[in-house]
């Protein structure tokens, strides 16, 4: 409820601004598979390390023309997270500032729907940085791939308790995990899960 | 975003920078079973690499419903040709759920530009593929044959002299025995003296002709045993940089193997057969020599000799045999007044095993030879005993239809050109391939000139003449759908005939007097009638067809299964040959379209 009100307010405030197009209803049939690597799992404190956005068009994941951003070393880059995404401080020395990264991201995704595994987390982390700088949050529609999978499973195998972990879904849909824990790799894998579910008839038309 | 092993061909031809671009630039796509990935006629925008699943390649130009010409699975790559050509010739359909990496065409073209080997891999044309195949075959059959030969089959008897004998003695012995080296024993030790050793001793060391051999001999010998493989002897020669090895049996010299002997070991057989033909003083000797031709063909093929050269050699030998037979049967005075011609594949020099007798006779205009018929009948019978079966169409000198004076031939050619029915066209085609092998060879030139004058500028006649290239369809559609072994592709009708006849038509128009399809192609390319590329492709396709056909015929002979060898069972071919066959049939198909346009055959 609160979200809806916020969005309405954002739209009202920015409907005439530089980012007005973000608030328009999306008419096409593309989606953006989004994945962020962060310094932690708490959306209130996690800092962005890298962001990848892979467009999905027809039956293809356009990983070749994906957005793949690395950010400048955030304060919270610690040993724990380095072990997961393998980005050391030195790898991030020539990264973008959060500000520039968000501009690039907004330009790239436009008003296309965002697709992800636990997409709410990624959107929440981005929004935390977006609101203080731009005055609004991502207005894009979101598609949760694990929810699509759950719905598909409930229809085809009602007795099975779904395993909604990323690896489990990939395995069940026989999608290869391309580069686990790289933003672009995970985003592409997510895109493939989505394509697979679409073929299986588990995705309603995106319009 | 490619998880594939990029260390395999063709990606292994790329450098790290290009591989990084490839990893970064590839898209990924999912296709359901039955989904069309790339349709025939589509613009080729991507090169596809399969991560998972299988894709079949279908030829839609086939009248029959589905003609699967290829199947690709994990790690395979397709669509590259479509990107290079601009559009796809075939339809690619997912045979099961398939995950593909898509390399954008722009990126692919950039990689091709950056790496010549990578580009070559894809642009590998028919000629190069053919070379690969030959290499493969040479590596297989020839090496096997070579390795199976033993030293004892190829050694010369040793020439043994005493250590006290002089250089002069040695030279005399060498000349007498036509050898290159002598062996000497000195105090139980074996040494060798070559011509070079003696030359060095006399010229460089100033010894005289009376010097003892024992003093100039080389005692560090490279030796082999008689039952060792010949190949091992060659390896030893290469390793020790010597041109001969001594063959020892239990310490005793039993022979010498010379490098030239090893090298000529396999090619010597053609020489021997040729010699036997020339030496033959009567028909029986000729028949014996003639009977060895199939064996010669097999030996040449096993050595990986290019089929074209084998055919040339065989045509020359067959020509010599017939010419000799002609000399035995026909009186000398008559030989000078007439010209024996061979026609059909023999005229073109493209028969590989023995073919039918296709021959005729041209008489000089002023000759009166009333009792020729029994003589010519005897000649045909003679060829029969030499192993040339009669021509089913009866194109033979014992048929008066194919024996005329120059004026007579001119009149017949004029009549054929006027009639323009199927039989006349066929006779014109037969006559166009005529090749003179005995008698007064200039008589054929006169007849050929008449043929060119009559036909080469008559567009309507040429069009009519060319039409039969469309008679048999190219059997491209049959791939994959053949099941029973007796079914197969008729390589002669679907492949060889359209090339031979199309080239023949173009040669007629361009007044090219050569009869071999290969030479005609070269001349057509030289005079700009055909593009160099098309001529080369056609030549390679022609070689391939002939080679496949020959292998089949040899196989059947070995199995004791006589009969036509032109039906080719595609499934039995190794995949490289299958690919090449498909490419070659495409060349034929393109050529037919080219001819259709050129001679307006669409109507």
Coordinates of N, CA, C and O in Angstrom, one line a residue, chain A residues 59-66 68 173-179 182 184-185 188 192 195-196 199, chain B residues 1-3 23-32 35-36 45-46 51-52 97 99 101-102 104:
Chain A
X59 N 13.1 -15.1 -27.9 CA 13.6 -16.2 -27.2 C 15.0 -16.1 -26.8 O 15.7 -17.0 -26.5
X60 N 15.5 -14.8 -26.8 CA 16.9 -14.6 -26.6 C 17.2 -13.8 -25.4 O 16.5 -12.8 -25.0
X61 N 18.3 -14.2 -24.7 CA 18.9 -13.4 -23.6 C 20.0 -12.6 -24.3 O 21.0 -13.2 -24.7
X62 N 19.9 -11.3 -24.4 CA 20.9 -10.6 -25.1 C 22.1 -10.2 -24.2 O 22.4 -9.1 -23.9
X63 N 22.8 -11.3 -23.8 CA 23.9 -11.0 -22.9 C 25.0 -10.3 -23.6 O 25.8 -9.7 -22.9
X64 N 25.0 -10.4 -24.9 CA 26.1 -9.7 -25.7 C 25.9 -8.2 -25.6 O 26.9 -7.5 -25.7
X65 N 24.7 -7.7 -25.4 CA 24.5 -6.3 -25.3 C 24.0 -5.9 -23.9 O 23.2 -5.0 -23.8
X66 N 24.5 -6.6 -22.9 CA 24.0 -6.4 -21.6 C 24.8 -5.2 -21.0 O 25.8 -4.7 -21.5
X68 N 26.8 -4.0 -17.9 CA 27.6 -4.7 -16.8 C 28.5 -3.7 -16.1 O 29.5 -3.3 -16.7
X173 N 15.0 -26.6 -14.1 CA 14.7 -26.1 -15.5 C 15.8 -26.5 -16.5 O 15.7 -26.1 -17.6
X174 N 16.7 -27.2 -16.0 CA 18.0 -27.6 -16.8 C 18.5 -26.4 -17.5 O 18.8 -26.4 -18.7
X175 N 18.7 -25.3 -16.8 CA 19.4 -24.1 -17.3 C 20.8 -24.2 -16.7 O 21.0 -24.4 -15.5
X176 N 21.8 -24.0 -17.6 CA 23.1 -24.0 -17.1 C 23.4 -22.7 -16.2 O 23.0 -21.6 -16.6
X177 N 24.1 -22.9 -15.1 CA 24.5 -21.7 -14.4 C 25.8 -21.2 -15.0 O 26.8 -21.8 -15.0
X178 N 25.7 -20.1 -15.6 CA 26.8 -19.6 -16.5 C 28.0 -19.2 -15.7 O 29.0 -19.7 -15.8
X179 N 27.8 -18.1 -14.9 CA 28.9 -17.7 -14.1 C 28.3 -17.3 -12.7 O 27.9 -16.2 -12.6
X182 N 28.6 -13.9 -10.6 CA 29.0 -12.6 -11.3 C 27.6 -12.0 -11.7 O 26.7 -12.8 -12.0
X184 N 26.5 -10.4 -14.2 CA 26.1 -10.7 -15.5 C 25.7 -12.2 -15.7 O 24.7 -12.6 -16.4
X185 N 26.5 -13.1 -15.1 CA 26.2 -14.5 -15.2 C 24.9 -14.8 -14.6 O 24.1 -15.5 -15.2
X188 N 22.0 -13.5 -16.6 CA 21.8 -14.3 -17.8 C 21.1 -15.6 -17.5 O 20.1 -16.0 -18.1
X192 N 17.4 -17.0 -18.7 CA 17.2 -18.3 -19.3 C 16.1 -19.0 -18.5 O 15.3 -19.7 -19.2
X195 N 13.0 -17.6 -19.8 CA 12.7 -18.0 -21.2 C 12.1 -19.4 -21.1 O 11.2 -19.8 -21.9
X196 N 12.7 -20.2 -20.3 CA 12.3 -21.6 -20.2 C 10.9 -21.7 -19.6 O 10.1 -22.5 -20.2
X199 N 8.5 -20.8 -22.3 CA 8.2 -21.9 -23.2 C 7.2 -22.9 -22.6 O 6.5 -23.6 -23.2
Chain B
X1 N 29.2 -14.3 -22.7 CA 28.7 -15.2 -21.7 C 28.7 -16.6 -22.3 O 27.6 -17.2 -22.6
X2 N 29.8 -17.2 -22.6 CA 29.9 -18.5 -23.1 C 30.6 -19.4 -22.1 O 31.7 -19.1 -21.7
X3 N 30.0 -20.5 -21.8 CA 30.6 -21.5 -20.9 C 31.3 -22.6 -21.6 O 31.9 -23.4 -21.0
X23 N 33.4 -14.1 -25.6 CA 32.7 -14.4 -24.3 C 31.8 -13.2 -24.0 O 30.6 -13.5 -23.5
X24 N 32.2 -12.0 -24.2 CA 31.5 -10.9 -23.7 C 30.3 -10.6 -24.7 O 29.2 -10.3 -24.2
X25 N 30.5 -10.9 -26.0 CA 29.5 -10.5 -26.9 C 28.4 -11.4 -27.3 O 27.5 -11.1 -28.0
X26 N 28.5 -12.7 -26.8 CA 27.5 -13.7 -27.3 C 26.2 -13.6 -26.5 O 26.2 -13.3 -25.3
X27 N 25.1 -13.8 -27.2 CA 23.8 -13.9 -26.6 C 23.5 -15.3 -26.3 O 24.2 -16.2 -26.8
X28 N 22.4 -15.6 -25.6 CA 22.0 -16.9 -25.3 C 20.5 -17.1 -25.6 O 19.7 -16.1 -25.4
X29 N 20.1 -18.2 -26.2 CA 18.7 -18.4 -26.6 C 18.3 -19.8 -26.3 O 19.0 -20.7 -26.4
X30 N 17.0 -19.9 -26.0 CA 16.4 -21.2 -25.8 C 15.4 -21.5 -26.9 O 14.7 -20.6 -27.3
X31 N 15.4 -22.7 -27.4 CA 14.5 -23.1 -28.4 C 13.8 -24.3 -28.0 O 14.4 -25.3 -27.5
X32 N 12.5 -24.4 -28.2 CA 11.7 -25.5 -27.9 C 11.8 -26.5 -29.1 O 12.2 -26.2 -30.2
X35 N 11.0 -25.9 -32.9 CA 11.0 -24.4 -33.2 C 12.0 -24.2 -34.3 O 13.1 -24.7 -34.3
X36 N 11.7 -23.3 -35.2 CA 12.6 -22.9 -36.3 C 13.6 -21.9 -35.8 O 13.2 -20.8 -35.4
X45 N 22.0 -13.5 -39.2 CA 22.4 -12.5 -38.3 C 23.3 -13.0 -37.2 O 24.0 -12.2 -36.5
X46 N 23.3 -14.3 -37.0 CA 24.0 -14.9 -35.9 C 24.7 -16.2 -36.3 O 24.2 -16.9 -37.2
X51 N 25.0 -25.2 -26.9 CA 25.4 -25.6 -25.5 C 24.8 -26.9 -25.1 O 25.4 -27.8 -24.5
X52 N 23.5 -27.0 -25.5 CA 22.7 -28.2 -25.1 C 21.7 -28.5 -26.1 O 21.2 -27.5 -26.7
X97 N 14.8 -29.7 -27.0 CA 15.0 -28.4 -26.3 C 16.5 -28.0 -26.5 O 17.3 -28.8 -26.2
X99 N 19.7 -25.1 -26.2 CA 20.2 -23.8 -25.7 C 21.4 -23.5 -26.6 O 22.3 -24.3 -26.7
X101 N 24.3 -20.5 -27.9 CA 25.0 -19.2 -27.8 C 24.9 -18.6 -29.2 O 25.0 -19.2 -30.2
X102 N 24.6 -17.3 -29.2 CA 24.4 -16.6 -30.5 C 25.6 -15.6 -30.6 O 25.6 -14.6 -29.8
X104 N 26.8 -12.6 -32.5 CA 26.2 -11.6 -33.5 C 27.1 -11.6 -34.8 O 28.3 -11.7 -34.7

